[in-house]
XYZ file of C-alpha atoms in Angstrom:
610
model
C 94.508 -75.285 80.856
C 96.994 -73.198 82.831
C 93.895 -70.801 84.058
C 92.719 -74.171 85.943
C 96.129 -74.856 87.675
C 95.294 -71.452 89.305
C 92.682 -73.168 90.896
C 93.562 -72.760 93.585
C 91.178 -74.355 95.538
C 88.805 -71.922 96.970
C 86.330 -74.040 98.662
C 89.269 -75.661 100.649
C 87.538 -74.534 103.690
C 85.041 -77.353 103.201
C 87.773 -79.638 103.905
C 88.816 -78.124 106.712
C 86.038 -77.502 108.794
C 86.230 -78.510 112.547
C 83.565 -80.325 113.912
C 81.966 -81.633 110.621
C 81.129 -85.280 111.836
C 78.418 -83.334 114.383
C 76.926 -81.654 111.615
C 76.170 -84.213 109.933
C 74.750 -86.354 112.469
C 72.265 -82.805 113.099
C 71.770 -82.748 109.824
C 70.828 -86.610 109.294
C 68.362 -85.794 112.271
C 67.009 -82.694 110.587
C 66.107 -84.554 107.728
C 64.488 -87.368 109.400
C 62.419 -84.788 111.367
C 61.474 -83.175 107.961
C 60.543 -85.949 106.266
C 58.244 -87.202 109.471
C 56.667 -84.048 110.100
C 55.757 -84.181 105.928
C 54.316 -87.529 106.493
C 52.289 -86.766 109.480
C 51.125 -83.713 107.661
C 49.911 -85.420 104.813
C 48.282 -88.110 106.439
C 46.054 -85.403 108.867
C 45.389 -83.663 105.368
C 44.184 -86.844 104.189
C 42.289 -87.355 106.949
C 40.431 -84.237 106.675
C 39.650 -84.070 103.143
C 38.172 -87.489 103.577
C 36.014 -86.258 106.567
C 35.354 -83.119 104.525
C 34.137 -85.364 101.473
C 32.529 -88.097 103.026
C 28.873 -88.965 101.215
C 27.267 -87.722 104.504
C 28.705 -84.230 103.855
C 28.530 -84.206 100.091
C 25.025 -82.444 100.223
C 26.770 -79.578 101.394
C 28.946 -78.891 97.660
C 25.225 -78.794 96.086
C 23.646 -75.775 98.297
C 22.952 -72.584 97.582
C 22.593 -70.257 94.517
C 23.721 -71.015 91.156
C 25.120 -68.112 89.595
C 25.407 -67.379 86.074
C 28.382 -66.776 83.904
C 30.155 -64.024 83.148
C 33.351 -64.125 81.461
C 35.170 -66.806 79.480
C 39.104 -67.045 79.821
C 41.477 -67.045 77.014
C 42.773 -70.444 77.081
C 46.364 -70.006 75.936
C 47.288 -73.755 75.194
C 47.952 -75.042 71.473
C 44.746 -76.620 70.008
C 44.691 -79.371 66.907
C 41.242 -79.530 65.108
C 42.366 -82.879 63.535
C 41.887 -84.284 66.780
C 38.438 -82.839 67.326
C 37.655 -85.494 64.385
C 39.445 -88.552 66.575
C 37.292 -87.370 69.757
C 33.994 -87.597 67.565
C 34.955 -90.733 66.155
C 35.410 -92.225 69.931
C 39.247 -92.248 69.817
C 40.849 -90.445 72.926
C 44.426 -91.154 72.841
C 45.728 -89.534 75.911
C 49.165 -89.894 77.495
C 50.504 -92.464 74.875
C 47.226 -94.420 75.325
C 44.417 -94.806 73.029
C 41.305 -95.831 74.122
C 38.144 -96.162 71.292
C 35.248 -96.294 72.992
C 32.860 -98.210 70.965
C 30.080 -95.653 71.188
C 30.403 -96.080 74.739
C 30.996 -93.249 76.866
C 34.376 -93.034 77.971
C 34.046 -91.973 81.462
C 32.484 -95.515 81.855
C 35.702 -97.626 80.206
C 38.072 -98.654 82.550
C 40.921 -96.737 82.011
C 44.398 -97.878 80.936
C 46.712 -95.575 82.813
C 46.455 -92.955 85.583
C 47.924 -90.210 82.968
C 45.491 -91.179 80.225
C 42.387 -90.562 83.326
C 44.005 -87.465 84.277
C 43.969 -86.402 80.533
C 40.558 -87.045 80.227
C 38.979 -86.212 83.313
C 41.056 -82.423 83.115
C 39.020 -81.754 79.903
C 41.978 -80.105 78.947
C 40.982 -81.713 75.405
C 38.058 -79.516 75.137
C 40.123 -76.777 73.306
C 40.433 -79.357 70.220
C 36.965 -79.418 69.642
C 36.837 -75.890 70.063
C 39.265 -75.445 67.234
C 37.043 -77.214 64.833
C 33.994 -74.693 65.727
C 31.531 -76.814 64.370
C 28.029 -77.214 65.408
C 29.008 -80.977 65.490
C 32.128 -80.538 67.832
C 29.721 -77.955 69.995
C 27.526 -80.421 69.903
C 29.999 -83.553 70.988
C 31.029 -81.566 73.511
C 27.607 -80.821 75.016
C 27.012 -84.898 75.022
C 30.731 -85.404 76.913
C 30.139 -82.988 79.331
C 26.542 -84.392 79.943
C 28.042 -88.079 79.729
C 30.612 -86.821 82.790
C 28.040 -85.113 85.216
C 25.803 -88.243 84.441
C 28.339 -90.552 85.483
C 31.098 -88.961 87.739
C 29.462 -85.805 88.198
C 28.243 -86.687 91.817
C 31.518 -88.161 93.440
C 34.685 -89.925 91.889
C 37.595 -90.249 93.950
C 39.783 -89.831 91.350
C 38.278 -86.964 89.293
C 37.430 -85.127 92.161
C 41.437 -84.789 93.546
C 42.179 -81.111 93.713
C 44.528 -80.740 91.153
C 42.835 -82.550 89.051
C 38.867 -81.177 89.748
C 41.239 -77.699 89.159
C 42.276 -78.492 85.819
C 38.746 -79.350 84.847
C 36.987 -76.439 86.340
C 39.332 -73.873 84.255
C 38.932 -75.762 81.110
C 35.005 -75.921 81.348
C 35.259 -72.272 82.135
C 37.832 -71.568 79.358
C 35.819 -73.497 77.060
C 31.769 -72.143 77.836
C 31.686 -70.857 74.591
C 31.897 -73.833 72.810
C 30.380 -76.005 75.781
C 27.142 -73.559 76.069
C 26.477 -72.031 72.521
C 23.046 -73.417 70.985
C 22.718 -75.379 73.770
C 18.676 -75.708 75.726
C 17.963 -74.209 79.274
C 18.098 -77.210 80.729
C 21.913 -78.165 79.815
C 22.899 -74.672 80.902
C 21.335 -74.799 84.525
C 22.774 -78.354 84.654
C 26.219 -77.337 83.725
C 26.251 -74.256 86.115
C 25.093 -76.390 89.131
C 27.594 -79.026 88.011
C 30.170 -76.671 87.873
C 29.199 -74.541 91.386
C 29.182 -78.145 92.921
C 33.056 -78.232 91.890
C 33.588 -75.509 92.925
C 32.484 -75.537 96.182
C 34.612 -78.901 96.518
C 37.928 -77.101 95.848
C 37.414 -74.845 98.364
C 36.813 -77.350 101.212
C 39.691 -79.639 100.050
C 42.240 -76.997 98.346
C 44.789 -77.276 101.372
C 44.598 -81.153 100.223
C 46.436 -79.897 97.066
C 50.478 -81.228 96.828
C 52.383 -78.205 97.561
C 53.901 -76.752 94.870
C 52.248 -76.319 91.201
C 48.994 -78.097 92.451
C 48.637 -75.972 95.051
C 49.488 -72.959 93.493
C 46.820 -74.149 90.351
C 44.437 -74.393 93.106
C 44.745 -70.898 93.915
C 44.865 -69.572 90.213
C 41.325 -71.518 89.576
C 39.610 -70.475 92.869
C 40.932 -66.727 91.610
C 39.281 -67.175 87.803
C 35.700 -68.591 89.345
C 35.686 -65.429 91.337
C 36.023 -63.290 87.838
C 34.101 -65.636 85.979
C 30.806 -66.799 87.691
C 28.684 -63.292 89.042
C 27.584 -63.482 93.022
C 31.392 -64.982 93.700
C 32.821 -61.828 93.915
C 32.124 -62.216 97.455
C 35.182 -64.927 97.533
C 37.364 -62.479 95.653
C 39.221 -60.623 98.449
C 40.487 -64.165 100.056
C 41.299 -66.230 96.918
C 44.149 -63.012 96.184
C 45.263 -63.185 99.148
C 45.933 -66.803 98.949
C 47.473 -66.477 95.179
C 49.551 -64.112 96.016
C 50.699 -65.617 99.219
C 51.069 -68.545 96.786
C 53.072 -66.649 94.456
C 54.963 -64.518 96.787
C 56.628 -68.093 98.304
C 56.545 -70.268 94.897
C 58.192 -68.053 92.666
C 61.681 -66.972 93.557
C 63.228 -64.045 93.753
C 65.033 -64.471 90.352
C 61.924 -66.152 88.492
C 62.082 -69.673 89.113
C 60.359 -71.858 90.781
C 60.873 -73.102 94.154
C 60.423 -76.333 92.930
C 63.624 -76.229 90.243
C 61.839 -77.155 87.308
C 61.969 -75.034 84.628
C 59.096 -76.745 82.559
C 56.894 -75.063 86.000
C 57.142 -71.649 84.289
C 55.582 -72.553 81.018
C 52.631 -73.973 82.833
C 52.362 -71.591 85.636
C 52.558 -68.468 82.891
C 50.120 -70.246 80.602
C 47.266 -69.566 83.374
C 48.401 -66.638 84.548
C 48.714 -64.851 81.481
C 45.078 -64.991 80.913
C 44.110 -64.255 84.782
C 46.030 -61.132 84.660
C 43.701 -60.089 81.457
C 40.357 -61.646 83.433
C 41.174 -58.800 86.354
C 41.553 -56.378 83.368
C 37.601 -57.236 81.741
C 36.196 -57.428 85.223
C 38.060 -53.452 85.530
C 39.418 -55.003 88.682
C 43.091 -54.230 89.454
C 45.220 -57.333 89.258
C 47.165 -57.956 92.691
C 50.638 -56.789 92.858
C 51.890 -60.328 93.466
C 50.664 -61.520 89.945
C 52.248 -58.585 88.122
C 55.323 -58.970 90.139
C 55.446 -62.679 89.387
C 55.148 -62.690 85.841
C 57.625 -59.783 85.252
C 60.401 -61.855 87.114
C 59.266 -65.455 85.451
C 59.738 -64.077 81.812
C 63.517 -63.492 82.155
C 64.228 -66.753 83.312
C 62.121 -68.303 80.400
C 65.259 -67.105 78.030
C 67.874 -67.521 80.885
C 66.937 -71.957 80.080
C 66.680 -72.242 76.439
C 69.383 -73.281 74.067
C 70.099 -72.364 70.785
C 67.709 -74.694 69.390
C 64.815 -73.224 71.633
C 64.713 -75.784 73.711
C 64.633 -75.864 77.616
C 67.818 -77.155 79.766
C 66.592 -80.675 81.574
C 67.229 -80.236 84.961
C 64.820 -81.113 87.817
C 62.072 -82.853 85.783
C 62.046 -80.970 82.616
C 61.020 -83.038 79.838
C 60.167 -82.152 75.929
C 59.631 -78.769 75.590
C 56.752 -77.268 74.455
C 57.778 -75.106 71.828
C 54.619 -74.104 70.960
C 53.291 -73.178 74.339
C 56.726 -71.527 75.106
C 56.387 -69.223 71.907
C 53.013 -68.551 72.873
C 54.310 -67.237 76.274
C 57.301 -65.172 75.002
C 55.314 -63.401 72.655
C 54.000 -61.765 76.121
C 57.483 -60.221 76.962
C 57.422 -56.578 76.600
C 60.903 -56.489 77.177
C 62.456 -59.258 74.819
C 66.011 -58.466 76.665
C 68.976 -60.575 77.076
C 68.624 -63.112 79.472
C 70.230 -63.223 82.818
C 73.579 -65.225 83.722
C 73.229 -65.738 87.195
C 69.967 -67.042 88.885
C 71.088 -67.387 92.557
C 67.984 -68.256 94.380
C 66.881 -70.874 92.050
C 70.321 -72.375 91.401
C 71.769 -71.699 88.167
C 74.311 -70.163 85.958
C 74.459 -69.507 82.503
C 77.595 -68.458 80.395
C 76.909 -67.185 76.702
C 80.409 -66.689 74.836
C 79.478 -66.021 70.626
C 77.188 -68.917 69.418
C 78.072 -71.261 72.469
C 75.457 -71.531 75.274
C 76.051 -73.307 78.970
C 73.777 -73.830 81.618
C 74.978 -75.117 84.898
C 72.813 -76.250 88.015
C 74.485 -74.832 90.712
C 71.708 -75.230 93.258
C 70.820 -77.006 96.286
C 67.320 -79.740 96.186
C 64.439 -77.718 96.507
C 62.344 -78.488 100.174
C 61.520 -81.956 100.732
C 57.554 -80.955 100.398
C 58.117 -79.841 97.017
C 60.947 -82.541 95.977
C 59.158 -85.276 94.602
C 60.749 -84.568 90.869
C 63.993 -82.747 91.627
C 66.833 -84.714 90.254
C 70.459 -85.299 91.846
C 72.351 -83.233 89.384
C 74.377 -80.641 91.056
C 76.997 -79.263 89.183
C 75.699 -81.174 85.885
C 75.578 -78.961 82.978
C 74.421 -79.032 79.542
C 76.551 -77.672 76.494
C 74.950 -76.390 73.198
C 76.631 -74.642 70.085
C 73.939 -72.415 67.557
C 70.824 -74.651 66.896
C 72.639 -78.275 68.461
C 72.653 -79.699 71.591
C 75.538 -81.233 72.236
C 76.224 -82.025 76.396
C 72.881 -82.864 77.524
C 71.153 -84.755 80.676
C 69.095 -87.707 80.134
C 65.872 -85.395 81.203
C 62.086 -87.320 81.000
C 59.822 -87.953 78.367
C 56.306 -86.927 77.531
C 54.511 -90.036 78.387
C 55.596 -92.823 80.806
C 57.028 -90.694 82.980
C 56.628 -92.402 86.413
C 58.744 -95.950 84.913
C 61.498 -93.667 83.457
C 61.449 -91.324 86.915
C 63.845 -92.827 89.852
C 66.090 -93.434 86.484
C 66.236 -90.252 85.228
C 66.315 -88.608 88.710
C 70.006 -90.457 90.070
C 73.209 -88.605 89.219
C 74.438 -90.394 86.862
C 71.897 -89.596 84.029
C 73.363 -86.076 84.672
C 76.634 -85.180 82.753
C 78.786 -84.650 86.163
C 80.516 -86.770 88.366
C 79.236 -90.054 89.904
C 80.932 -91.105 93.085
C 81.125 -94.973 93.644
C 77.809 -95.603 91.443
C 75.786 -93.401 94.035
C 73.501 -90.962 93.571
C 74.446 -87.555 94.916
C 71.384 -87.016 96.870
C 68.911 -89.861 99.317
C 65.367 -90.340 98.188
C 62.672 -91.611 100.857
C 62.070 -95.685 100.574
C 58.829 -97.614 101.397
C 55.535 -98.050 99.300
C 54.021 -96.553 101.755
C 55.987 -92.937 101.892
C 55.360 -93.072 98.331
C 51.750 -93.647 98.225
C 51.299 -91.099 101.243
C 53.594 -88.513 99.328
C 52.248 -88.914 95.543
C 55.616 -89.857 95.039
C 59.544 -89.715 96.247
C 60.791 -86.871 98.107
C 64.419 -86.136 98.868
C 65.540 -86.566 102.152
C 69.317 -85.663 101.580
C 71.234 -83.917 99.280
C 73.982 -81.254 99.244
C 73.550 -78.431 101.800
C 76.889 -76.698 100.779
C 77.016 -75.533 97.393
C 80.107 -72.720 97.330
C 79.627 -70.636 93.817
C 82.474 -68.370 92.817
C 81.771 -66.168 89.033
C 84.187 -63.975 87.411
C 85.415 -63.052 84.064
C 88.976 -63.665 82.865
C 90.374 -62.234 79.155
C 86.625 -61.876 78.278
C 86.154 -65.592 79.223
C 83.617 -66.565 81.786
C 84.860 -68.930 84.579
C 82.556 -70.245 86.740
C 83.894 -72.407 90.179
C 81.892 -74.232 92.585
C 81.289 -77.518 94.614
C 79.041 -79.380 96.660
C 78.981 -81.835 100.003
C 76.462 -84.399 98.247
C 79.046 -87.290 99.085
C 80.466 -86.274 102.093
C 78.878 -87.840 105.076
C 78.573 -91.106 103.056
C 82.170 -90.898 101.441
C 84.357 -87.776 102.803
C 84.694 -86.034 99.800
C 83.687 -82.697 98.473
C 83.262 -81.961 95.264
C 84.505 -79.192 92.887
C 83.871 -78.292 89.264
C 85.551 -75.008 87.342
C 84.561 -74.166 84.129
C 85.775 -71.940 81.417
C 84.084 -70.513 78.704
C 86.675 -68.662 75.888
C 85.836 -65.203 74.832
C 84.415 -67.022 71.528
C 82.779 -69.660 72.786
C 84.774 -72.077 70.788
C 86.681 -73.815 73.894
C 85.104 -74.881 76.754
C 87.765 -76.089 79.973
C 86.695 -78.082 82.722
C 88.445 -79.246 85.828
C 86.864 -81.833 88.377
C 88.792 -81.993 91.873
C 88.051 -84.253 94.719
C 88.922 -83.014 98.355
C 88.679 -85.082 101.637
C 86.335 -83.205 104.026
C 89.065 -83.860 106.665
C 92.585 -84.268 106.477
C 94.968 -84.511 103.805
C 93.793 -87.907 102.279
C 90.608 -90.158 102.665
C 90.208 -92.830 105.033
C 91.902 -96.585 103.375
C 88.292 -98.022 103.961
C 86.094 -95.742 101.885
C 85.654 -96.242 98.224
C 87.105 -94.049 96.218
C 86.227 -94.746 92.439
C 84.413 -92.013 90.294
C 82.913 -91.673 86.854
C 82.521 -88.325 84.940
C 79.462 -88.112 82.625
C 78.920 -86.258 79.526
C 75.755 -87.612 78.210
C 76.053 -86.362 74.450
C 72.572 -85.466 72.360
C 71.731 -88.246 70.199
C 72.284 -86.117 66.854
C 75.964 -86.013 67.710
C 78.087 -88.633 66.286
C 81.196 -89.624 68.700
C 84.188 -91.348 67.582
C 87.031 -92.085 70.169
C 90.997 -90.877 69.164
C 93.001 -93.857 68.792
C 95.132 -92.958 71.880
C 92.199 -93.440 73.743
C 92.581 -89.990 75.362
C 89.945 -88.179 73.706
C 86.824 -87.813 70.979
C 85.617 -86.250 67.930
C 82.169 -85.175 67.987
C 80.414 -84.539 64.772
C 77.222 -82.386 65.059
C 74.443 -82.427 62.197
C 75.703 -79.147 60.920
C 78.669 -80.489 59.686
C 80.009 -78.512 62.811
C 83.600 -80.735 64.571
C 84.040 -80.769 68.159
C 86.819 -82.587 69.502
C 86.978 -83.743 73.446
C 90.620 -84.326 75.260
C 90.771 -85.815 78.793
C 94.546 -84.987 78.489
C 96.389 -88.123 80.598
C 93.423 -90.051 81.456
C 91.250 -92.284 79.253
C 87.897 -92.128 77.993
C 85.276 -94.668 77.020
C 82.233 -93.964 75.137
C 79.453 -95.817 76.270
C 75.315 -96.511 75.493
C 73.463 -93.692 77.165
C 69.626 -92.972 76.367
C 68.276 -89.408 75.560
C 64.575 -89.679 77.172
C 63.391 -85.827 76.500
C 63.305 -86.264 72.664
C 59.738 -85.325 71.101
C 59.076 -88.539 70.045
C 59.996 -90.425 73.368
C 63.078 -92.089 74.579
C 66.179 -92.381 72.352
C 69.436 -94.282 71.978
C 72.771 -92.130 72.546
C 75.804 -92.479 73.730
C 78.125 -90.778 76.810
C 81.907 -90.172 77.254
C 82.931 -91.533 80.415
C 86.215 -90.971 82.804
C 86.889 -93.148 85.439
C 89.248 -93.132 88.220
C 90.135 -92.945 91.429
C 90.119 -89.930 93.784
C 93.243 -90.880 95.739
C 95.442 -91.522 92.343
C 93.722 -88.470 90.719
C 93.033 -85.615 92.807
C 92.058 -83.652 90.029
C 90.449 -84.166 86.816
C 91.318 -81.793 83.353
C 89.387 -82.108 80.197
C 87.971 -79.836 77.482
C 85.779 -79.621 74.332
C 87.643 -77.671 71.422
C 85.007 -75.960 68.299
C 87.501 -77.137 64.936
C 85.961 -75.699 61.379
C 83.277 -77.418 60.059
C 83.996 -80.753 58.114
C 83.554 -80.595 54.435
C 81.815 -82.991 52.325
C 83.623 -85.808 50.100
C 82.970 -83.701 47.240
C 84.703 -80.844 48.595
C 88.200 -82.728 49.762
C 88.403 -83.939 46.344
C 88.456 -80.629 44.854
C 90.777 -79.480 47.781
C 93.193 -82.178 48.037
C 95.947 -80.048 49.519
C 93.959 -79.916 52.328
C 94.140 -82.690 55.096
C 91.025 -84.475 55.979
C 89.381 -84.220 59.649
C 90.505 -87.419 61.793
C 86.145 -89.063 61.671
């Protein structure tokens, strides 16, 4: 640990500043203002959409020409033909739901969730049926379709939101083929009109979209209809200028997303993959803006994956799609090593031999585009070859809205919790929520100080954050060390006043530093109560040494795992800043434990201390 008592603490400044107490109090005002001015900008783009869509102006999304179609796009998204057989047999299960519709149509069952309606009303599910290219999947298809534009197909307020009405124009485009083969005149004009009458509607309510992926889906759809459908080439000129206005301020300068979510890029690649080949059929040139945006996303799809292929959960990540993610890398010319440092969107990664660590670094993203960013700065996650083994609690699959405000707070992050408090404020009131879709937030840290270097081939990587400074004085630091090998991992946490020498006698001082562990590692605490051994599934020993202070192990719960939430379990430090200043620990690779069969034969050997 002797690099760490170099330390010597260069974000000291932080502490030092004159004239802090006023920034904050501008700062507290800032964020009001922000939040307010989101509000009132919601509620006028409420107001107009409903104006826009009001059953006296409806007519207006049915005028004009139909025009024919096209083009089909490649829909890149894994498709199951077993469940084209659970669709036919009236069993949609959506979103963790299952609904059997009785050889009713579904669009007329009340529905059991808002994610199982969303499911359905996308179509997204269209691409099963497609995969069991049948004539009676084209055929169930035909009778869905016709069941929906019976039903909903003149006005639904919930299937005709923009992100939503998005989703289900590019899968009914995506999925013509199947939708339109052997099908009569009549169910072809009826489809087209349907679909132009959809159309029409995301144009006059796309600035209703959520900013962020919604809006930017918005733009990517409007963009394919102009490819797709003949006579709306017309529209082509402004829907690029839009996307890549869209693109040009959603996707960073590094490749992520402005929203911090990693899971974004699998999504946003998985349309605009395809679009990029629909300007290439139509022997239109695609707009610099989409080339440029893919070419920096695909980097940063490496620079988040473990060992194990899976994605780091930060910032709303749940599961990973593994199979959409392959699908997407098989795209990348360039199959190069993936960056370490992703400034703009808040991230480091150190790679030492078989060891992988990714850090979040980063300020929240802007309040508009906050409602699923997580207060985890300077949490990290920890994996060695094919195991996770430091992880954050991420979100799973399904239920996602009652695991959310859970998952979000700091301390299902593996970093430090001050006082039980999250590191970042989100907005209260039902009704900020129901205005905003969800919970923005309206705080966080504004100072994050990053320092990288490289020391004896190891990579050390130093920074710290004001998250609980105006509410507690303190500042934050966190160095890491990665060995030249991989096999050692040092950490030092360090808590500074913001003013001063020492914090104020009235201000709670107690922290707790998280390492949520992945629920195939088995933990085990040393007997001195100073440390852990943590057994991987490969047989592979890591121990975990706080040094002078204690460590518990307690209950945790992994809620990313493909199958939904899981039990685990978290080593936990506790203290107080004032008595401890500073923090050392470390996680140690030892040779991999050998089975009972083995120490018999080798009983000059001594056994591991499980």
């Amino acid at each position: 640990m002797t690099f760490m008592l170099a330390v010597q603490r260069p974000f000291a400044i932080l502490a030092n500043d004159r004239g802090k107490g006023d920034q904050m109090l501008r700062a507290s005002l800032v964020e009001r203002a922000r939040l307010f001015a989101l509000l009132v900008s919601r509620i006028v783009r409420n107001i107009a959409t409903w104006i826009s869509t009001h059953r006296l102006l409806r007519w207006r999304f049915g005028r004009g020409k139909t025009d024919r179609l096209v083009i089909a796009p490649q829909d890149l998204r894994t498709s199951d033909a077993t469940r084209a057989t659970e669709i036919y047999g009236g069993r949609f299960a959506f979103a963790g739901k299952v609904v059997v519709s009785d050889s009713r149509s579904p669009f007329e069952i009340t529905p059991p969730s808002d994610e199982w309606s969303s499911v359905l009303l996308s179509f997204s599910w269209l691409r099963h049926l497609r995969a069991a290219d049948s004539p009676i999947t084209r055929a169930n298809a035909r009778s869905l379709v016709d069941d929906w534009i019976a039903l909903q197909g003149g006005w639904n307020a919930f299937a005709w939101q923009p992100d939503i009405l998005a989703r289900r124009i590019l899968s009914w485009l995506c999925q013509t083929p199947l939708v339109l083969e052997e099908a009569d005149a009549r169910f072809y004009r009826r489809f087209v009109r349907s679909l132009m009458r959809q159309v029409r509607c995301l144009r006059a309510t796309a600035k209703a979209a959520r900013d962020g992926w919604p809006r930017l889906q918005v733009a990517i759809v409007l963009t394919y209809v102009c490819l797709c459908m003949e006579g709306q080439s017309r529209w082509l000129r402004a829907s690029v200028r839009k996307l890549s206005e869209e693109l040009n301020r959603q996707i960073l300068a590094d490749g992520g997303h402005i929203s911090r979510n990693p899971g974004t890029l699998i999504e946003i690649l998985l349309d605009l993959l395809p679009l990029r080949q629909s300007f290439a059929h139509r022997n239109v040139p695609p707009p610099a803006a989409l080339n440029n945006a893919i070419d920096r996303m695909m980097p940063m799809l490496r620079f988040f994956r473990h060992g194990d292929g899976n994605f780091a959960l930060f910032n709303g990540m749940g599961p990973t799609t593994v199979d959409a993610l392959a699908t997407v890398l098989a795209y990348d010319d360039a199959r190069g090593t993936p960056v370490a440092n992703a400034p703009h969107t808040g991230y480091q990664r150190l790679e030492c031999g078989k060891t992988v660590l990714i850090m979040d670094t980063g300020r929240p993203p802007p309040i508009a585009v906050s409602r699923e960013a997580n207060a985890g700065c300077l949490s990290f996650e920890l994996s060695f070859q094919t195991h996770r083994l430091v992880v954050n609690c991420g979100l799973p699959a399904i239920g996602r809205e009652t695991w959310r405000q859970v998952a979000r707070a700091t301390s299902a992050h593996s970093t430090v919790t001050f006082n039980d408090t999250s590191s970042c404020r989100f907005a209260e009131g039902a009704w900020t929520k129901r205005l905003l879709d969800g919970i923005p937030i309206t705080a966080g840290p504004r100072n994050v100080r990053l320092s990288r270097d490289e020391s004896d081939g190891a990579k050390v990587v130093r920074a710290s954050h004001d998250g609980y400074a105006r509410e507690f004085g303190l500042i934050h630091t966190r160095a890491l060390r990665l060995s030249e090998d991989g096999l050692t991992l040092e950490g030092e946490d360090s808590f500074a006043p913001v003013r001063g020498n020492v914090l104020a006698p009235n201000v709670p001082d107690e922290f707790a530093i998280r390492f949520h562990l992945h629920p195939s590692v088995k933990a085990n605490r040393l007997q001195d109560g100073h440390g852990a051994i943590l057994l991987l599934p490969g047989r592979d020993v890591w121990t975990f040494t706080a040094f002078e202070d204690r460590v518990e192990i307690e209950e945790s719960v992994f809620l990313a795992g493909p199958d939904g939430p899981r039990r685990t379990v978290q080593i936990v430090i506790y203290g107080h800043a004032r008595q401890q200043p500073a923090v050392q620990w470390s996680f140690h690779h030892a040779p991999p434990a050998q089975s009972a069969a083995e120490r018999k034969t080798r009983r000059d050997e001594p056994e591991l201390p499980l």
